[in-house]
């Protein structure tokens, strides 16, 4: 934990005592699972609308709630490394929210503490993508941060992440950044939280805020949500503005909500919508977006729905099928019990996204330079040098500061730098990727008369591996990776993940995939499933369950594992951003 974060937490704790807020919880350690109750309320199981009712009736205040979360960050972050920065104005913001409530303010997020990923520009706090190259950079609020604040939210901190949204090195360790260190998941501390919105997933799961914001290019919201046993929504491209968010590619990037339940995710989703003049894609949401997605939460939404099951390409059936298929079958049974017709056994394969990685490489080279030129200026307070303004300068920074940015390499950066950026060839690659995947989803749903498609979100969290020659899953993605994010990511369509089960105490999620602007339908299905199953249980912060790569599945010896690791990561890095 950095000295600035420690100083902020000390000042916040002193302010809490001066305001008469109990400090008893601050003495709890991980030896006993920290209590999630405040003012007699279990916040882990309380939704945002319920918190608003409690604050309106004066049973709770934003100051008390904010104090609770800041104390939990102080307690748990040294073990979790989920939070990079705490807002120096958190208490003042909470006081303002309580005063506004007294005068009749009823905004949907009024006084609700949230944390956003540290690649979203947030006034008053650095926005770094976890890299020392951007240490101290303080652009003003991104459009989505403005929208959330306008809805009353208090942004109490910034979440750790896979550095540069896991688009820097090959291999990598999801959840690692130079500034934030390695994020650890709260169910089993030596397991990996997936990424790249690693800190955001852990924040929601471990009750470090009411909810969080992540970003996704391919898998970065749904994978850490599934791995940490929470709900994540990857919105339709254009529903949330991308302006002021450190990019990989404008063709796939979107931010989205991560929360412990579907209700809270729906509240955040509606609060951040809006047409942004600085993001042309948001103009298309007119007539399709809502500021209140909670109105689509229906515990009978699955009755009469037709849901397809996507298996092929989402996991290696021969290796891990015996471990994950019981969870998929339990999901199917639950959907049918709620009245859905489940179409299983149909030849569904939405994994034909071979051109995705080459497209992202050339798009990133241009888009990151545009962000740096637009939002980053001045001098880095750590190096006393001007901030980098191009991808080439970011590579130079990393090479000049291995003590800050090691042990991981710059393979993905270098591959992107070797392209020509967004030229005609880059546009042709993209044209060969996104429209065909959109057509595949549209045709499948039309031909089979489907309302949604389900697939497993993730496998059980793997042991975190800091070996720069192996990284995530020891480089053995073809055997052990479970994921279904690419179809919605490449198409720009919506998906949502909900807790579905556990393998040796490690959460596994189920993803509902729909077409463009399908958020209302998907939220209804996800809410119905959630209310019927109540799968989620809070984390217990267990130190370890052993070093099995995939619990419940023997790990066969790898052939030429070291040689395979880098190439394997290159193929699958898109699924972990």
XYZ file of C-alpha atoms in Angstrom:
577
model
C 0.000 0.000 0.000
C 1.446 3.398 -1.002
C 2.250 6.115 1.523
C -0.372 8.437 0.012
C -3.065 5.778 0.454
C -1.946 5.113 4.044
C -2.034 8.830 4.884
C -5.490 9.164 3.361
C -6.779 6.221 5.367
C -5.316 7.584 8.626
C -6.929 10.972 8.049
C -10.224 9.308 7.171
C -10.123 7.168 10.328
C -9.493 10.269 12.463
C -12.375 12.057 10.769
C -14.599 9.067 11.437
C -13.815 9.227 15.160
C -14.449 12.973 15.253
C -17.813 12.398 13.604
C -18.737 9.804 16.208
C -18.568 6.804 13.889
C -17.705 3.560 15.677
C -14.186 2.290 15.031
C -14.733 -1.167 16.487
C -14.651 -2.863 13.105
C -11.190 -1.422 12.425
C -9.742 -3.862 14.958
C -11.039 -6.940 13.106
C -8.397 -8.935 11.239
C -8.477 -11.673 8.671
C -8.086 -14.162 11.519
C -11.856 -13.801 11.776
C -13.978 -12.946 8.763
C -14.669 -9.202 8.998
C -18.255 -8.351 9.850
C -20.316 -6.895 6.994
C -22.853 -5.272 9.327
C -23.112 -1.561 9.965
C -25.822 0.072 12.073
C -27.409 -3.378 12.416
C -27.605 -3.827 8.632
C -25.773 -6.511 6.658
C -24.589 -4.486 3.688
C -23.439 -7.610 1.857
C -27.064 -8.628 1.299
C -28.648 -5.157 1.100
C -29.375 -3.618 -2.302
C -28.943 0.011 -3.296
C -32.715 0.705 -3.277
C -32.879 -0.819 0.220
C -29.953 1.344 1.374
C -31.753 4.391 0.022
C -34.877 3.483 1.988
C -32.803 3.058 5.152
C -31.119 6.434 4.667
C -34.418 8.116 3.922
C -35.817 6.746 7.209
C -32.680 7.912 9.095
C -31.614 4.384 10.075
C -28.392 4.910 8.125
C -26.415 7.830 6.756
C -23.921 8.199 3.946
C -21.256 9.252 6.453
C -21.705 6.020 8.423
C -21.823 3.910 5.275
C -18.763 5.583 3.766
C -16.861 5.198 7.041
C -17.699 1.496 7.080
C -16.258 0.915 3.609
C -13.162 3.005 4.225
C -12.432 1.008 7.369
C -12.816 -2.235 5.403
C -10.349 -0.958 2.816
C -7.961 -0.201 5.677
C -8.494 -3.715 7.091
C -8.477 -5.814 3.944
C -6.558 -4.004 1.229
C -3.106 -4.974 2.571
C -4.077 -8.589 1.768
C -6.188 -7.977 -1.335
C -4.408 -5.094 -3.113
C -7.735 -4.282 -4.738
C -7.649 -0.499 -4.228
C -4.918 1.770 -5.597
C -6.205 5.144 -4.375
C -8.677 6.392 -1.768
C -10.468 9.669 -2.442
C -9.302 12.482 -0.143
C -12.812 13.998 -0.321
C -14.794 10.855 0.509
C -16.063 12.092 3.873
C -16.864 15.569 2.634
C -18.787 14.029 -0.260
C -20.711 11.841 2.201
C -21.571 14.815 4.378
C -22.822 16.705 1.318
C -24.981 13.730 0.339
C -26.562 13.551 3.802
C -27.292 17.281 3.708
C -28.792 16.963 0.228
C -31.064 14.181 1.468
C -32.314 16.397 4.288
C -33.386 18.914 1.641
C -35.323 16.336 -0.360
C -32.734 14.997 -2.830
C -33.802 11.519 -4.024
C -31.286 10.676 -6.746
C -30.886 6.902 -7.267
C -27.247 6.728 -6.105
C -27.318 9.546 -3.545
C -24.679 8.868 -0.912
C -23.754 5.422 -2.288
C -19.981 4.718 -2.102
C -18.558 3.103 -5.251
C -15.077 2.439 -6.613
C -14.064 2.737 -10.274
C -11.268 1.028 -12.147
C -8.054 3.018 -12.385
C -8.334 3.528 -16.116
C -11.416 5.771 -15.777
C -10.585 9.469 -15.458
C -11.751 10.670 -12.035
C -11.337 14.240 -10.813
C -9.172 14.543 -7.711
C -7.502 11.137 -8.046
C -4.768 9.869 -10.388
C -5.718 7.761 -13.406
C -2.803 5.499 -14.210
C -3.874 2.144 -15.714
C -1.653 0.817 -12.921
C 1.502 2.014 -14.686
C 4.222 4.207 -13.212
C 4.383 5.837 -16.646
C 1.180 7.709 -15.709
C 1.854 8.106 -11.979
C 0.189 11.283 -10.701
C -1.724 11.984 -13.937
C -4.984 13.690 -12.940
C -7.385 14.266 -15.855
C -10.862 15.500 -15.008
C -13.880 13.214 -14.819
C -14.714 10.917 -17.704
C -18.302 11.251 -18.925
C -19.376 8.106 -17.072
C -17.812 9.405 -13.833
C -19.769 12.644 -14.267
C -22.964 10.688 -14.856
C -22.481 8.540 -11.762
C -21.752 11.593 -9.628
C -24.772 13.374 -11.112
C -26.850 10.406 -9.933
C -25.457 10.975 -6.435
C -22.698 8.362 -6.248
C -19.619 8.943 -4.110
C -16.479 7.668 -5.823
C -14.410 6.708 -2.785
C -11.456 5.199 -4.618
C -9.831 3.666 -7.667
C -9.493 -0.083 -8.201
C -6.343 -1.970 -9.084
C -6.262 -3.737 -12.453
C -4.158 -5.786 -14.796
C -1.773 -3.083 -15.963
C -2.861 -1.393 -19.193
C -5.975 -3.604 -19.077
C -3.736 -6.659 -19.622
C -2.581 -5.415 -23.007
C 1.101 -4.993 -22.300
C 2.954 -8.271 -21.744
C 2.893 -11.902 -22.796
C 2.639 -13.780 -20.513
C 1.125 -11.762 -17.658
C -0.452 -12.198 -14.264
C -4.029 -10.921 -14.205
C -4.502 -8.328 -11.496
C -0.863 -7.223 -11.424
C 0.113 -3.619 -11.949
C 3.325 -1.774 -11.259
C 1.642 0.723 -8.949
C -0.915 -1.546 -7.294
C 0.964 -4.837 -7.058
C -0.827 -8.189 -7.354
C -4.564 -8.234 -6.651
C -5.707 -11.298 -4.692
C -9.186 -12.786 -4.772
C -11.078 -12.940 -1.440
C -12.374 -16.517 -1.549
C -8.871 -18.038 -1.594
C -6.128 -15.464 -1.239
C -3.433 -17.171 -3.313
C -5.787 -17.575 -6.281
C -6.022 -15.181 -9.191
C -9.003 -12.781 -9.498
C -8.945 -12.807 -13.321
C -8.811 -9.512 -15.142
C -8.355 -6.973 -16.197
C -10.982 -5.420 -13.885
C -9.462 -7.498 -11.100
C -9.694 -4.897 -8.364
C -13.263 -4.000 -9.304
C -14.366 -7.626 -9.008
C -12.640 -7.991 -5.636
C -14.050 -4.664 -4.397
C -17.604 -5.875 -4.975
C -17.023 -9.379 -3.632
C -15.178 -8.299 -0.476
C -17.522 -5.390 0.393
C -14.963 -2.642 -0.113
C -17.734 -0.509 -1.668
C -21.395 -0.946 -2.507
C -20.486 -1.600 -6.142
C -17.730 -1.000 -8.671
C -17.084 -0.027 -12.274
C -14.925 -2.144 -14.557
C -14.015 -1.945 -18.217
C -13.913 -4.628 -20.887
C -12.423 -5.122 -24.293
C -12.870 -8.884 -24.126
C -13.618 -10.579 -20.810
C -12.400 -7.906 -18.425
C -15.762 -7.370 -16.723
C -17.317 -10.820 -16.938
C -14.244 -12.903 -16.032
C -13.349 -11.105 -12.761
C -17.056 -10.936 -11.909
C -17.475 -14.679 -12.427
C -14.219 -15.535 -10.655
C -15.138 -13.420 -7.630
C -18.744 -14.580 -7.342
C -20.473 -11.336 -8.311
C -22.604 -9.878 -11.114
C -21.039 -8.060 -14.058
C -22.607 -6.380 -17.083
C -20.738 -5.788 -20.338
C -23.076 -3.284 -22.021
C -23.794 -2.860 -25.701
C -21.053 -0.721 -27.244
C -22.304 2.865 -27.083
C -24.523 2.519 -24.010
C -21.741 3.880 -21.788
C -19.369 6.535 -23.106
C -15.748 5.602 -23.725
C -14.445 9.181 -23.577
C -11.979 9.683 -20.739
C -11.278 5.964 -20.332
C -7.767 4.668 -21.100
C -8.352 2.557 -24.225
C -7.328 -0.596 -25.944
C -9.692 -0.134 -28.882
C -12.687 2.096 -29.466
C -14.138 -0.746 -31.555
C -14.568 -3.007 -28.521
C -14.023 -1.030 -25.305
C -16.802 -0.333 -22.854
C -17.085 0.247 -19.136
C -19.802 -1.446 -17.097
C -21.056 -2.192 -13.576
C -19.881 -4.902 -11.181
C -21.978 -5.594 -8.073
C -22.982 -8.299 -5.609
C -26.481 -8.600 -7.056
C -28.366 -7.942 -10.277
C -30.373 -5.106 -8.731
C -27.328 -2.990 -7.906
C -25.775 -3.685 -11.306
C -29.014 -2.485 -12.919
C -29.016 0.727 -10.857
C -25.460 1.576 -11.913
C -26.129 0.640 -15.524
C -28.920 3.170 -15.875
C -27.123 5.907 -13.956
C -24.181 6.090 -16.370
C -26.052 6.020 -19.690
C -26.283 9.158 -21.774
C -25.328 10.662 -25.123
C -21.801 12.082 -24.925
C -20.792 14.571 -27.626
C -17.216 13.309 -27.246
C -18.179 9.713 -28.105
C -20.066 9.344 -31.373
C -21.086 5.747 -30.595
C -23.365 6.925 -27.785
C -25.684 8.686 -30.226
C -27.032 5.283 -31.281
C -28.428 4.601 -27.799
C -31.249 7.087 -28.356
C -34.503 5.144 -28.093
C -32.698 2.093 -26.696
C -31.273 3.275 -23.361
C -32.920 3.661 -19.977
C -31.920 5.596 -16.890
C -33.742 3.031 -14.730
C -33.032 -0.592 -15.603
C -34.512 -1.823 -12.327
C -37.928 -1.673 -14.004
C -36.879 -4.675 -16.089
C -36.131 -6.871 -13.070
C -38.806 -9.556 -13.204
C -38.778 -12.772 -11.182
C -40.973 -14.391 -13.885
C -38.920 -13.244 -16.875
C -37.740 -16.748 -17.794
C -41.230 -18.173 -18.138
C -41.733 -18.922 -21.825
C -38.219 -17.774 -22.799
C -36.108 -19.821 -25.231
C -32.491 -20.072 -24.093
C -29.694 -21.660 -26.142
C -26.656 -23.347 -24.594
C -23.193 -22.584 -25.982
C -20.545 -25.184 -25.149
C -18.182 -25.660 -28.107
C -15.069 -23.552 -27.749
C -15.871 -22.281 -24.262
C -13.957 -25.023 -22.436
C -11.937 -28.145 -23.163
C -14.522 -30.858 -22.632
C -11.963 -33.664 -22.517
C -9.888 -32.036 -19.766
C -12.187 -29.932 -17.566
C -15.665 -31.018 -18.673
C -16.165 -33.315 -15.704
C -15.610 -30.393 -13.309
C -17.618 -27.626 -14.980
C -20.475 -29.442 -16.708
C -22.352 -30.184 -13.452
C -22.599 -26.414 -12.872
C -23.874 -25.890 -16.408
C -26.432 -28.663 -15.912
C -27.578 -27.144 -12.605
C -28.095 -23.865 -14.456
C -30.135 -25.552 -17.177
C -32.270 -27.264 -14.542
C -32.885 -23.944 -12.784
C -33.861 -22.207 -16.029
C -36.310 -24.977 -16.896
C -37.758 -24.882 -13.390
C -38.471 -21.186 -13.970
C -40.379 -22.012 -17.148
C -37.732 -21.510 -19.827
C -37.283 -23.794 -22.811
C -33.590 -24.654 -22.999
C -32.191 -25.509 -26.428
C -29.210 -27.779 -25.734
C -27.316 -29.969 -28.152
C -27.684 -27.503 -31.044
C -24.415 -26.816 -32.897
C -23.701 -23.411 -31.362
C -20.197 -22.099 -31.967
C -19.549 -18.387 -31.597
C -15.799 -18.612 -31.112
C -14.637 -17.730 -34.654
C -12.760 -14.552 -33.714
C -9.296 -15.251 -35.109
C -8.775 -11.715 -36.409
C -9.583 -10.045 -33.109
C -6.059 -9.825 -31.714
C -4.466 -8.375 -34.908
C -7.267 -5.787 -35.062
C -6.752 -4.777 -31.443
C -3.005 -4.394 -31.949
C -3.244 -1.805 -34.716
C -6.214 -0.034 -33.098
C -4.416 0.221 -29.761
C -1.366 1.908 -31.273
C -3.512 4.796 -32.487
C -6.075 4.922 -29.688
C -3.598 4.990 -26.799
C -1.687 7.837 -28.431
C -4.953 9.763 -28.860
C -5.768 9.311 -25.169
C -2.299 10.414 -24.056
C -2.386 13.482 -26.286
C -5.892 14.438 -25.131
C -5.750 13.814 -21.388
C -2.135 13.503 -20.197
C 0.293 16.413 -19.939
C 2.871 17.815 -17.579
C 5.607 16.044 -15.655
C 5.585 12.650 -13.969
C 6.225 13.329 -10.252
C 8.100 10.033 -9.859
C 10.552 10.332 -12.752
C 10.518 14.145 -13.102
C 10.202 13.604 -16.861
C 7.370 14.544 -19.251
C 4.645 11.932 -19.549
C 4.852 9.596 -22.565
C 2.715 10.657 -25.503
C 2.982 7.613 -27.778
C 3.132 3.845 -27.495
C 6.817 3.941 -28.429
C 7.463 6.265 -25.493
C 5.577 3.941 -23.148
C 7.857 1.096 -24.236
C 10.890 3.328 -23.664
C 9.605 4.160 -20.179
C 9.254 0.503 -19.236
C 12.709 -0.343 -20.559
C 14.214 2.571 -18.619
C 12.481 1.616 -15.346
C 12.628 -2.162 -14.848
C 12.649 -1.607 -11.083
C 9.126 -0.168 -11.399
C 7.675 -2.157 -14.288
C 9.271 -5.606 -13.957
C 9.154 -8.553 -14.103
C 6.752 -8.578 -17.068
C 7.838 -7.873 -20.628
C 6.351 -5.587 -23.311
C 5.494 -8.215 -25.919
C 1.967 -6.969 -26.663
C 3.133 -3.345 -26.674
C 5.879 -4.263 -29.125
C 3.526 -6.202 -31.394
C 1.187 -3.198 -31.482
C 4.036 -0.764 -32.126
C 5.129 -2.874 -35.109
C 1.779 -2.185 -36.845
C 0.860 0.914 -38.857
C -1.951 1.830 -36.491
C -5.415 2.601 -37.821
C -4.710 2.450 -41.539
C -6.766 0.848 -44.313
C -5.304 -2.552 -43.560
C -6.328 -2.261 -39.923
C -9.869 -1.304 -40.933
C -10.015 -4.344 -43.224
C -9.017 -6.645 -40.376
C -11.780 -5.219 -38.205
C -14.310 -5.546 -41.011
C -13.434 -9.226 -41.206
C -14.054 -9.770 -37.505
C -16.955 -7.790 -36.049
C -19.662 -7.996 -38.764
C -19.332 -11.802 -39.148
C -19.670 -12.350 -35.397
C -22.670 -10.010 -35.264
C -24.232 -11.948 -38.127
C -23.514 -15.269 -36.405
C -25.283 -14.165 -33.216
C -28.184 -12.555 -35.073
C -28.692 -15.552 -37.372
C -28.448 -18.058 -34.547
C -31.004 -16.259 -32.414
C -33.346 -15.856 -35.380
C -32.988 -19.416 -36.713
C -33.458 -21.029 -33.288
C -35.971 -18.401 -32.100
C -33.786 -17.694 -29.071
C -34.251 -14.946 -26.491
C -30.721 -15.392 -25.102
C -27.724 -17.702 -25.097
C -25.997 -19.014 -21.973
C -22.415 -20.180 -21.494
C -20.019 -20.682 -18.621
C -18.287 -17.415 -17.705
C -15.133 -18.816 -16.129
C -13.457 -21.764 -14.500
C -12.259 -21.855 -10.893
C -9.585 -19.267 -10.121
C -6.092 -20.528 -10.813
C -3.135 -20.067 -8.433
C -1.468 -16.722 -9.036
C 1.841 -17.272 -10.828
C 4.389 -14.460 -10.783
C 6.866 -16.380 -12.968
C 7.441 -14.114 -15.998
C 7.961 -17.186 -18.184
C 4.509 -18.646 -17.405
C 1.986 -16.239 -15.820
C -1.746 -16.984 -15.843
C -2.686 -20.674 -15.885
C 1.036 -21.478 -16.181
C 0.591 -20.665 -19.880
C -1.720 -23.668 -20.392
C -4.814 -21.920 -21.699
C -5.775 -24.475 -24.343
C -6.198 -27.111 -21.653
C -7.658 -25.241 -18.722
C -9.182 -21.906 -19.753
C -12.969 -21.555 -19.451
C -14.547 -18.480 -21.024
C -17.243 -17.215 -23.356
C -16.602 -13.489 -23.568
C -15.346 -13.153 -27.131
C -18.702 -13.309 -28.939
C -20.286 -10.366 -27.096
C -16.978 -8.486 -26.988
C -16.207 -8.661 -30.702
C -19.817 -8.045 -31.757
C -20.280 -5.146 -29.350
C -23.414 -6.830 -27.990
C -24.522 -7.116 -24.367
C -23.891 -9.871 -21.866
C -24.271 -10.319 -18.101
C -22.743 -12.848 -15.718
C -24.368 -14.158 -12.531
C -22.970 -16.561 -9.879
C -23.789 -20.154 -10.851
C -21.798 -22.475 -8.582
C -18.536 -23.342 -6.879
C -15.664 -25.748 -7.453
C -13.872 -26.383 -4.148
C -15.146 -23.033 -2.889
C -14.082 -21.084 -5.999
C -16.927 -19.242 -7.785
C -18.043 -20.003 -11.338
C -20.476 -17.759 -13.217
C -23.007 -18.205 -15.999
C -23.213 -15.636 -18.794
C -26.427 -14.558 -20.522
C -25.670 -13.255 -24.030
C -28.076 -11.254 -26.172
C -28.184 -9.022 -29.216
C -27.622 -5.302 -29.530
C -29.443 -3.242 -26.867
C -30.608 -6.474 -25.186
C -29.899 -5.226 -21.650
C -33.583 -5.165 -20.555
C -34.204 -8.784 -21.529
C -30.882 -10.035 -20.155
C -31.418 -8.259 -16.840
C -34.831 -9.883 -16.526
C -33.414 -13.349 -17.167
C -30.434 -12.800 -14.867
C -32.627 -11.474 -12.064
C -35.083 -14.354 -12.347
C -32.214 -16.866 -12.270
C -30.551 -15.101 -9.327
C -33.733 -14.975 -7.270
C -34.529 -18.626 -8.012
C -31.071 -19.956 -7.103
C -29.430 -17.581 -4.585
C -26.063 -19.156 -5.380
C -23.755 -16.472 -4.021
C -22.142 -16.836 -0.604
C -19.717 -14.224 0.801
C -15.966 -14.908 0.680
C -14.160 -16.293 3.725
C -10.605 -15.097 2.901
C -9.090 -18.608 3.028
C -5.292 -18.462 2.622
C -4.951 -21.480 0.284
C -6.582 -24.699 -0.885
C -3.401 -26.103 -2.403
C -1.728 -25.564 -5.742
C -3.866 -27.600 -8.160
C -4.083 -25.646 -11.393
C -7.741 -26.618 -11.885
C -9.309 -28.060 -8.696
C -10.952 -31.402 -9.309
C -8.947 -32.071 -12.481
C -5.524 -33.778 -12.468
C -2.844 -31.611 -14.036
C -1.086 -33.623 -16.758
C 2.553 -32.884 -17.534
C 3.048 -30.161 -20.110
C 5.023 -30.777 -23.277
C 7.505 -27.975 -23.997
C 5.616 -25.888 -21.453
C 8.077 -23.003 -21.412
C 8.034 -22.725 -25.207
C 4.238 -22.925 -25.300
C 3.577 -20.331 -22.604
C 4.237 -17.138 -24.546
C 2.422 -18.276 -27.702
C -0.492 -19.540 -25.619
C -0.804 -16.211 -23.835
C -0.673 -14.372 -27.148
C -3.650 -16.381 -28.425
C -5.730 -15.938 -25.299
C -4.740 -12.496 -23.996
C -7.849 -11.023 -25.641
C -10.058 -13.060 -23.320
C -8.493 -11.669 -20.159
C -8.628 -7.915 -20.684
